Short mmCIF file of N, CA and C in Angstrom, two decimals:
data_model
loop_
_atom_site.label_atom_id
_atom_site.label_comp_id
_atom_site.label_asym_id
_atom_site.label_seq_id
_atom_site.Cartn_x
_atom_site.Cartn_y
_atom_site.Cartn_z
N ILE A 1424 -0.02 -20.83 -21.61
CA ILE A 1424 -1.02 -21.71 -21.05
C ILE A 1424 -2.17 -20.88 -20.49
N ASP A 1425 -1.84 -19.89 -19.66
CA ASP A 1425 -2.90 -19.11 -19.02
C ASP A 1425 -3.65 -18.23 -20.02
N LEU A 1426 -2.97 -17.72 -21.04
CA LEU A 1426 -3.65 -16.88 -22.03
C LEU A 1426 -4.61 -17.68 -22.89
N ARG A 1427 -4.29 -18.92 -23.13
CA ARG A 1427 -5.16 -19.78 -23.93
C ARG A 1427 -6.51 -19.98 -23.24
N ASP A 1428 -6.51 -19.94 -21.92
CA ASP A 1428 -7.74 -20.16 -21.15
C ASP A 1428 -8.41 -18.86 -20.71
N ASP A 1429 -7.85 -17.73 -21.09
CA ASP A 1429 -8.40 -16.43 -20.69
C ASP A 1429 -9.45 -15.98 -21.71
N PRO A 1430 -10.73 -15.91 -21.30
CA PRO A 1430 -11.80 -15.53 -22.24
C PRO A 1430 -11.58 -14.17 -22.90
N THR A 1431 -11.00 -13.22 -22.17
CA THR A 1431 -10.75 -11.90 -22.73
C THR A 1431 -9.75 -11.98 -23.88
N VAL A 1432 -8.70 -12.73 -23.68
CA VAL A 1432 -7.68 -12.89 -24.72
C VAL A 1432 -8.26 -13.63 -25.91
N VAL A 1433 -9.03 -14.67 -25.66
CA VAL A 1433 -9.63 -15.44 -26.74
C VAL A 1433 -10.57 -14.56 -27.56
N GLN A 1434 -11.37 -13.72 -26.89
CA GLN A 1434 -12.27 -12.81 -27.60
C GLN A 1434 -11.49 -11.78 -28.42
N LYS A 1435 -10.43 -11.25 -27.84
CA LYS A 1435 -9.61 -10.26 -28.55
C LYS A 1435 -9.00 -10.88 -29.81
N LEU A 1436 -8.50 -12.09 -29.69
CA LEU A 1436 -7.95 -12.77 -30.85
C LEU A 1436 -9.03 -13.06 -31.89
N ALA A 1437 -10.22 -13.45 -31.43
CA ALA A 1437 -11.32 -13.76 -32.33
C ALA A 1437 -11.72 -12.54 -33.16
N ARG A 1438 -11.67 -11.36 -32.55
CA ARG A 1438 -11.98 -10.13 -33.29
C ARG A 1438 -11.00 -9.90 -34.43
N GLN A 1439 -9.80 -10.45 -34.29
CA GLN A 1439 -8.77 -10.32 -35.33
C GLN A 1439 -8.69 -11.59 -36.19
N ARG A 1440 -9.73 -12.41 -36.06
CA ARG A 1440 -9.81 -13.69 -36.79
C ARG A 1440 -8.61 -14.58 -36.49
N GLN A 1441 -8.24 -14.61 -35.23
CA GLN A 1441 -7.15 -15.45 -34.77
C GLN A 1441 -7.61 -16.24 -33.56
N ARG A 1442 -6.77 -17.19 -33.14
CA ARG A 1442 -7.05 -17.94 -31.93
C ARG A 1442 -5.71 -18.43 -31.36
N PRO A 1443 -5.69 -18.76 -30.08
CA PRO A 1443 -4.44 -19.26 -29.49
C PRO A 1443 -4.05 -20.58 -30.15
N ILE A 1444 -2.76 -20.83 -30.21
CA ILE A 1444 -2.32 -22.10 -30.79
C ILE A 1444 -2.52 -23.21 -29.77
N SER A 1445 -2.75 -24.40 -30.28
CA SER A 1445 -2.90 -25.57 -29.42
C SER A 1445 -1.52 -26.14 -29.13
N PRO A 1446 -1.41 -26.98 -28.11
CA PRO A 1446 -0.12 -27.64 -27.85
C PRO A 1446 0.35 -28.44 -29.08
N GLU A 1447 -0.59 -29.04 -29.80
CA GLU A 1447 -0.23 -29.81 -30.98
C GLU A 1447 0.36 -28.91 -32.07
N GLN A 1448 -0.22 -27.73 -32.26
CA GLN A 1448 0.31 -26.79 -33.24
C GLN A 1448 1.70 -26.31 -32.82
N GLY A 1449 1.88 -26.08 -31.54
CA GLY A 1449 3.20 -25.67 -31.04
C GLY A 1449 4.24 -26.75 -31.28
N GLN A 1450 3.85 -28.00 -31.04
CA GLN A 1450 4.78 -29.12 -31.26
C GLN A 1450 5.13 -29.25 -32.73
N ARG A 1451 4.14 -29.09 -33.61
CA ARG A 1451 4.41 -29.17 -35.05
C ARG A 1451 5.37 -28.07 -35.49
N LEU A 1452 5.16 -26.87 -34.98
CA LEU A 1452 6.05 -25.76 -35.32
C LEU A 1452 7.47 -26.04 -34.82
N ALA A 1453 7.58 -26.56 -33.61
CA ALA A 1453 8.89 -26.90 -33.06
C ALA A 1453 9.58 -27.94 -33.94
N ASN A 1454 8.82 -28.92 -34.41
CA ASN A 1454 9.38 -29.94 -35.30
C ASN A 1454 9.83 -29.31 -36.62
N ASP A 1455 9.00 -28.43 -37.18
CA ASP A 1455 9.35 -27.76 -38.44
C ASP A 1455 10.62 -26.93 -38.30
N LEU A 1456 10.78 -26.31 -37.14
CA LEU A 1456 11.96 -25.48 -36.89
C LEU A 1456 13.16 -26.29 -36.42
N GLN A 1457 12.96 -27.59 -36.28
CA GLN A 1457 13.99 -28.51 -35.77
C GLN A 1457 14.48 -28.08 -34.38
N ALA A 1458 13.53 -27.66 -33.56
CA ALA A 1458 13.85 -27.29 -32.18
C ALA A 1458 14.18 -28.55 -31.39
N VAL A 1459 14.99 -28.39 -30.38
CA VAL A 1459 15.36 -29.52 -29.53
C VAL A 1459 14.15 -30.04 -28.78
N LYS A 1460 13.30 -29.13 -28.32
CA LYS A 1460 12.16 -29.53 -27.48
C LYS A 1460 11.09 -28.45 -27.56
N TYR A 1461 9.84 -28.86 -27.37
CA TYR A 1461 8.73 -27.91 -27.24
C TYR A 1461 8.20 -28.03 -25.82
N VAL A 1462 8.22 -26.92 -25.10
CA VAL A 1462 7.77 -26.92 -23.72
C VAL A 1462 6.87 -25.70 -23.51
N GLU A 1463 5.74 -25.91 -22.88
CA GLU A 1463 4.83 -24.80 -22.57
C GLU A 1463 5.00 -24.40 -21.11
N CYS A 1464 4.80 -23.10 -20.87
CA CYS A 1464 4.86 -22.62 -19.49
C CYS A 1464 4.02 -21.36 -19.36
N SER A 1465 3.83 -20.94 -18.13
CA SER A 1465 3.13 -19.69 -17.83
C SER A 1465 4.03 -18.85 -16.94
N ALA A 1466 4.40 -17.68 -17.43
CA ALA A 1466 5.18 -16.77 -16.59
C ALA A 1466 4.30 -16.21 -15.48
N LEU A 1467 3.00 -16.11 -15.74
CA LEU A 1467 2.07 -15.56 -14.75
C LEU A 1467 1.92 -16.48 -13.54
N THR A 1468 1.63 -17.75 -13.80
CA THR A 1468 1.40 -18.70 -12.70
C THR A 1468 2.63 -19.54 -12.40
N GLN A 1469 3.64 -19.45 -13.24
CA GLN A 1469 4.88 -20.22 -13.16
C GLN A 1469 4.66 -21.71 -13.39
N LYS A 1470 3.51 -22.07 -13.93
CA LYS A 1470 3.25 -23.47 -14.25
C LYS A 1470 4.18 -23.89 -15.39
N GLY A 1471 4.93 -24.95 -15.16
CA GLY A 1471 5.84 -25.48 -16.17
C GLY A 1471 7.13 -24.71 -16.33
N LEU A 1472 7.32 -23.66 -15.55
CA LEU A 1472 8.50 -22.81 -15.70
C LEU A 1472 9.79 -23.55 -15.35
N LYS A 1473 9.77 -24.31 -14.27
CA LYS A 1473 10.96 -25.08 -13.88
C LYS A 1473 11.31 -26.08 -14.97
N ASN A 1474 10.30 -26.68 -15.56
CA ASN A 1474 10.53 -27.66 -16.63
C ASN A 1474 11.22 -27.01 -17.83
N VAL A 1475 10.87 -25.76 -18.14
CA VAL A 1475 11.51 -25.05 -19.25
C VAL A 1475 13.01 -24.94 -19.00
N PHE A 1476 13.37 -24.52 -17.80
CA PHE A 1476 14.79 -24.36 -17.48
C PHE A 1476 15.50 -25.70 -17.41
N ASP A 1477 14.84 -26.71 -16.87
CA ASP A 1477 15.44 -28.05 -16.82
C ASP A 1477 15.72 -28.56 -18.23
N GLU A 1478 14.77 -28.40 -19.12
CA GLU A 1478 14.94 -28.87 -20.50
C GLU A 1478 16.01 -28.06 -21.23
N ALA A 1479 16.10 -26.76 -20.94
CA ALA A 1479 17.13 -25.93 -21.56
C ALA A 1479 18.52 -26.37 -21.12
N ILE A 1480 18.65 -26.72 -19.85
CA ILE A 1480 19.94 -27.19 -19.34
C ILE A 1480 20.32 -28.51 -19.99
N VAL A 1481 19.36 -29.42 -20.08
CA VAL A 1481 19.63 -30.71 -20.73
C VAL A 1481 20.02 -30.50 -22.18
N ALA A 1482 19.32 -29.62 -22.88
CA ALA A 1482 19.63 -29.36 -24.29
C ALA A 1482 21.02 -28.77 -24.46
N ALA A 1483 21.44 -27.94 -23.51
CA ALA A 1483 22.77 -27.33 -23.59
C ALA A 1483 23.87 -28.32 -23.25
N LEU A 1484 23.61 -29.18 -22.26
CA LEU A 1484 24.64 -30.13 -21.83
C LEU A 1484 24.70 -31.38 -22.68
N GLU A 1485 23.58 -31.74 -23.28
CA GLU A 1485 23.51 -32.94 -24.11
C GLU A 1485 22.85 -32.60 -25.44
N PRO A 1486 23.54 -31.85 -26.30
CA PRO A 1486 22.92 -31.47 -27.57
C PRO A 1486 22.61 -32.71 -28.41
N PRO A 1487 21.53 -32.66 -29.17
CA PRO A 1487 21.18 -33.82 -29.98
C PRO A 1487 22.22 -34.06 -31.07
N VAL A 1488 22.39 -35.30 -31.42
CA VAL A 1488 23.33 -35.67 -32.47
C VAL A 1488 22.70 -35.31 -33.81
N THR A 1489 23.43 -34.55 -34.59
CA THR A 1489 22.91 -34.18 -35.90
C THR A 1489 23.47 -35.14 -36.94
N LYS A 1490 22.63 -35.44 -37.89
CA LYS A 1490 23.05 -36.34 -38.97
C LYS A 1490 23.87 -35.54 -39.97
N LYS A 1491 25.04 -36.07 -40.29
CA LYS A 1491 25.87 -35.42 -41.29
C LYS A 1491 25.43 -35.89 -42.67
N LYS A 1492 25.38 -34.94 -43.57
CA LYS A 1492 25.01 -35.29 -44.94
C LYS A 1492 26.27 -35.79 -45.65
N HIS A 1493 26.17 -36.97 -46.18
CA HIS A 1493 27.31 -37.55 -46.88
C HIS A 1493 27.25 -37.15 -48.34
N LYS A 1494 28.39 -36.75 -48.84
CA LYS A 1494 28.47 -36.38 -50.25
C LYS A 1494 28.89 -37.61 -51.04
N CYS A 1495 28.43 -37.67 -52.23
CA CYS A 1495 28.78 -38.78 -53.11
C CYS A 1495 30.15 -38.50 -53.72
N LEU A 1496 31.06 -39.43 -53.55
CA LEU A 1496 32.39 -39.28 -54.11
C LEU A 1496 32.66 -40.41 -55.09
N LEU A 1497 33.16 -40.06 -56.24
CA LEU A 1497 33.53 -41.06 -57.24
C LEU A 1497 35.04 -41.02 -57.41
N LEU A 1498 35.65 -42.19 -57.36
CA LEU A 1498 37.10 -42.25 -57.54
C LEU A 1498 37.44 -42.90 -58.84
#
């Protein structure tokens, strides 16, 4: 979060023809990876840090139900 708003970091990335990812891009990547949740935080300011741990605990204690692939059986 904090690096995305840091002009120095943005300029450094721009020199490499890159830019910080948006929250939407992060969410799409999480979906593609089939992650349980996408959560942003800042280790520097600790913004959202508690939420990361809360969501990790929920994911560990209540894992999502995965769909089982049914095989076709002929008798």
